[in-house]
Tab-separated table of C-alpha atoms in Angstrom:
chain	number	residue	atom	x	y	z
A	41	MET	CA	-10.256	7.744	-77.816
A	42	GLU	CA	-11.675	6.545	-74.533
A	43	ASN	CA	-14.278	4.259	-76.094
A	44	GLN	CA	-12.060	3.359	-79.044
A	45	HIS	CA	-14.465	4.627	-81.704
A	46	ILE	CA	-11.514	4.843	-84.051
A	47	TYR	CA	-13.094	2.665	-86.740
A	48	ASN	CA	-16.164	4.862	-87.293
A	49	ILE	CA	-14.900	6.479	-90.501
A	50	ASP	CA	-17.591	6.823	-93.143
A	51	LYS	CA	-18.132	8.900	-96.290
A	52	GLN	CA	-20.573	11.811	-96.547
A	53	HIS	CA	-22.037	10.906	-93.110
A	54	ASP	CA	-23.720	7.803	-94.542
A	55	LEU	CA	-22.916	5.924	-91.287
A	56	ASP	CA	-21.431	3.063	-93.309
A	57	ALA	CA	-18.281	2.950	-91.172
A	58	ASP	CA	-15.898	0.872	-93.246
A	59	LYS	CA	-13.782	3.496	-94.986
A	60	GLY	CA	-10.791	3.575	-92.626
A	61	TYR	CA	-9.620	4.055	-89.075
A	62	VAL	CA	-7.808	6.617	-86.929
A	63	VAL	CA	-4.082	5.892	-86.557
A	64	GLU	CA	-3.139	8.994	-84.561
A	65	SER	CA	-4.968	11.743	-82.775
A	66	TYR	CA	-3.461	14.526	-80.675
A	67	ILE	CA	-3.627	18.207	-79.828
A	68	ALA	CA	-0.740	20.149	-81.431
A	69	PRO	CA	1.555	21.167	-78.546
A	70	CYS	CA	2.962	24.119	-80.499
A	71	ASP	CA	2.678	25.839	-83.861
A	72	MET	CA	4.077	23.431	-86.429
A	73	GLU	CA	4.157	22.624	-90.092
A	74	ILE	CA	3.059	19.297	-91.582
A	75	GLY	CA	3.935	19.175	-95.250
A	76	ASP	CA	3.029	22.648	-96.501
A	77	GLN	CA	0.179	23.062	-93.990
A	78	MET	CA	0.647	25.302	-90.932
A	79	ILE	CA	-0.895	23.805	-87.795
A	80	ALA	CA	-1.692	26.200	-84.935
A	81	LYS	CA	-0.955	25.242	-81.339
A	82	GLY	CA	-4.056	23.656	-79.824
A	83	SER	CA	-5.378	22.299	-83.137
A	84	TRP	CA	-6.685	18.758	-83.204
A	85	VAL	CA	-4.496	16.676	-85.513
A	86	ALA	CA	-5.803	13.311	-86.684
A	87	GLY	CA	-4.280	10.803	-89.066
A	88	VAL	CA	-6.531	8.275	-90.776
A	89	LYS	CA	-5.657	5.102	-92.684
A	90	VAL	CA	-8.097	4.882	-95.590
A	91	THR	CA	-8.948	1.220	-96.211
A	92	ASP	CA	-11.703	1.632	-98.809
A	93	ASP	CA	-10.218	1.535	-102.332
A	94	ASP	CA	-12.950	3.705	-103.874
A	95	ALA	CA	-12.596	6.366	-101.179
A	96	TRP	CA	-8.798	6.318	-101.555
A	97	GLU	CA	-9.111	6.769	-105.323
A	98	GLU	CA	-11.403	9.784	-104.782
A	99	ILE	CA	-8.838	11.269	-102.392
A	100	GLN	CA	-6.043	10.725	-104.929
A	101	LYS	CA	-8.118	12.446	-107.633
A	102	GLY	CA	-8.808	15.392	-105.328
A	103	GLU	CA	-12.534	14.704	-105.201
A	104	ILE	CA	-12.364	14.251	-101.423
A	105	THR	CA	-10.210	16.930	-99.829
A	106	GLY	CA	-11.018	16.869	-96.141
A	107	PHE	CA	-12.895	15.536	-93.172
A	108	SER	CA	-15.923	16.688	-91.257
A	109	MET	CA	-17.063	15.613	-87.824
A	110	PHE	CA	-20.365	13.953	-87.062
A	111	GLY	CA	-21.610	13.020	-83.643
A	112	VAL	CA	-24.663	12.029	-81.722
A	113	GLY	CA	-25.222	13.594	-78.338
A	114	LYS	CA	-26.572	11.864	-75.287
A	115	ARG	CA	-28.437	13.992	-72.759
A	116	GLU	CA	-28.152	13.210	-69.051
A	117	GLU	CA	-29.620	14.973	-66.055
A	118	VAL	CA	-26.900	16.036	-63.634
A	119	GLU	CA	-27.751	17.293	-60.181
A	120	ASP	CA	-25.949	20.390	-58.951
A	121	GLU	CA	-24.218	18.431	-56.209
A	122	GLU	CA	-23.042	15.681	-58.531
A	123	GLU	CA	-19.406	16.137	-59.417
A	124	VAL	CA	-18.238	15.469	-62.954
A	125	SER	CA	-14.930	13.650	-62.625
A	126	LYS	CA	-13.873	13.413	-66.269
A	127	GLY	CA	-14.125	15.346	-69.451
A	128	LEU	CA	-13.540	18.755	-70.889
A	129	LEU	CA	-15.618	20.702	-68.364
A	130	HIS	CA	-13.780	19.094	-65.452
A	131	ASN	CA	-10.426	20.027	-67.011
A	132	ILE	CA	-11.570	23.591	-67.664
A	133	LYS	CA	-12.737	23.892	-64.051
A	134	LYS	CA	-9.375	22.595	-62.783
A	135	ALA	CA	-7.470	25.058	-64.991
A	136	ILE	CA	-9.571	28.008	-63.827
A	137	ASN	CA	-9.224	27.004	-60.175
A	138	ALA	CA	-5.459	26.612	-60.568
A	139	ALA	CA	-5.186	30.033	-62.212
A	140	LEU	CA	-7.249	31.701	-59.501
A	141	SER	CA	-5.768	29.874	-56.517
A	142	PRO	CA	-3.433	31.882	-54.321
A	143	ILE	CA	0.272	31.429	-54.881
A	144	VAL	CA	1.846	29.651	-51.947
A	145	LYS	CA	4.803	31.534	-50.537
A	146	GLY	CA	7.970	29.528	-51.056
A	147	ALA	CA	6.542	27.390	-53.864
A	148	VAL	CA	9.209	28.536	-56.332
A	149	ALA	CA	12.012	27.810	-53.881
A	150	ASP	CA	10.506	24.412	-53.063
A	151	LYS	CA	10.350	23.436	-56.739
A	152	TYR	CA	13.839	24.790	-57.363
A	153	ASN	CA	15.353	22.846	-54.483
A	154	LYS	CA	13.405	19.685	-55.287
A	155	ASN	CA	15.099	19.399	-58.688
A	156	ARG	CA	18.460	20.878	-57.733
A	157	LYS	CA	20.309	17.570	-57.291
A	158	ASN	CA	19.178	16.376	-60.708
A	159	ARG	CA	20.257	19.620	-62.424
A	160	GLU	CA	23.640	19.670	-60.686
A	161	PHE	CA	24.421	16.041	-61.520
A	162	TRP	CA	23.610	16.480	-65.214
A	163	ALA	CA	25.560	19.748	-65.328
A	164	ALA	CA	28.588	17.851	-63.968
A	165	GLN	CA	28.047	15.094	-66.558
A	166	ASP	CA	27.816	17.717	-69.304
A	167	ALA	CA	31.058	19.351	-68.124
A	168	LEU	CA	32.825	15.971	-68.087
A	169	ASN	CA	31.594	15.194	-71.603
A	170	ALA	CA	32.759	18.604	-72.846
A	171	VAL	CA	36.286	17.903	-71.590
A	172	LEU	CA	36.509	14.261	-72.694
A	173	PHE	CA	34.901	14.706	-76.102
A	174	ARG	CA	36.063	18.281	-76.862
A	175	TRP	CA	32.716	19.279	-78.381
A	176	ASP	CA	33.589	22.949	-78.102
A	177	SER	CA	36.251	22.643	-80.801
A	178	TRP	CA	36.051	22.230	-84.566
A	179	GLU	CA	38.508	19.416	-84.128
A	180	SER	CA	36.198	17.475	-81.854
A	181	GLY	CA	37.185	14.021	-80.811
A	182	MET	CA	38.017	11.998	-77.770
A	183	GLU	CA	40.600	13.427	-75.366
A	184	THR	CA	43.761	11.287	-75.529
A	185	ASP	CA	45.904	12.882	-72.832
A	186	ALA	CA	45.785	10.456	-69.873
A	187	GLU	CA	46.464	13.194	-67.308
A	188	ILE	CA	43.604	15.392	-68.577
A	189	ILE	CA	41.278	12.365	-68.573
A	190	ARG	CA	42.355	11.407	-65.047
A	191	GLU	CA	41.846	14.959	-63.716
A	192	ALA	CA	38.474	15.302	-65.456
A	193	LEU	CA	37.216	12.019	-64.022
A	194	GLN	CA	38.544	12.907	-60.565
A	195	ASP	CA	36.737	16.277	-60.721
A	196	PHE	CA	33.546	14.552	-61.835
A	197	VAL	CA	33.718	11.982	-59.014
A	198	GLU	CA	34.198	14.737	-56.415
A	199	ILE	CA	31.320	16.791	-57.794
A	200	ALA	CA	29.057	13.732	-58.103
A	201	GLN	CA	29.774	12.754	-54.493
A	202	ASP	CA	28.973	16.274	-53.310
A	203	VAL	CA	25.752	16.302	-55.314
A	204	LEU	CA	24.527	12.770	-54.690
A	205	VAL	CA	25.595	12.073	-51.108
A	206	GLN	CA	22.898	13.495	-48.872
A	207	GLU	CA	23.846	15.084	-45.558
A	208	ASP	CA	21.757	12.550	-43.632
A	209	ILE	CA	23.644	9.696	-45.314
A	210	VAL	CA	26.976	11.303	-44.462
A	211	LYS	CA	25.851	11.633	-40.837
A	212	ALA	CA	24.807	7.970	-40.760
A	213	ILE	CA	27.877	6.394	-42.398
A	214	GLY	CA	30.497	9.116	-42.055
A	215	GLN	CA	32.413	11.204	-44.565
A	216	PRO	CA	34.523	9.242	-47.089
A	217	GLU	CA	38.152	9.238	-45.977
A	218	GLU	CA	39.495	10.097	-49.397
A	219	ILE	CA	38.651	9.793	-53.032
A	220	LEU	CA	40.529	6.873	-54.468
A	221	PRO	CA	42.827	7.684	-57.382
A	222	LEU	CA	41.850	6.284	-60.743
A	223	HIS	CA	44.120	3.643	-62.258
A	224	TYR	CA	44.172	2.457	-65.835
């Protein structure tokens, strides 16, 4: 909706654009169901607010049951050397080039290591939550045993320090002397 032509909704291509406006427009990211209609991944989904009372009445009666697209093309001369920076063709070219480009050795390991700290921290948080909130039990609820809570928090703090404190930071400021006990 780059040029915001969202108000150009007419009836029977009469170019009298006062029947409604686009309220949402997207490409379905996966197969999905809207109402009783199956939408295939990659389908264009558009929602329109009908503002014309007569058109809305025809929709309610079932006289209007769908939309059709109308457009006017604009022809431009493009030299071979000129690069198209936006649009569908540019995106298709990028996708083809990405698919055909050689795989860089170590790329998987680089991506894995880049996100490792994030994954490890949230795994520790998830483990702490599982202990404190007992989600793995039918009798879920908050842990009430102070010793279990204290040990769980102490474990979490140790893991979080290991995950979050970078080696270069440890070298610069030194290793923590000890982990302080938690007091209530």
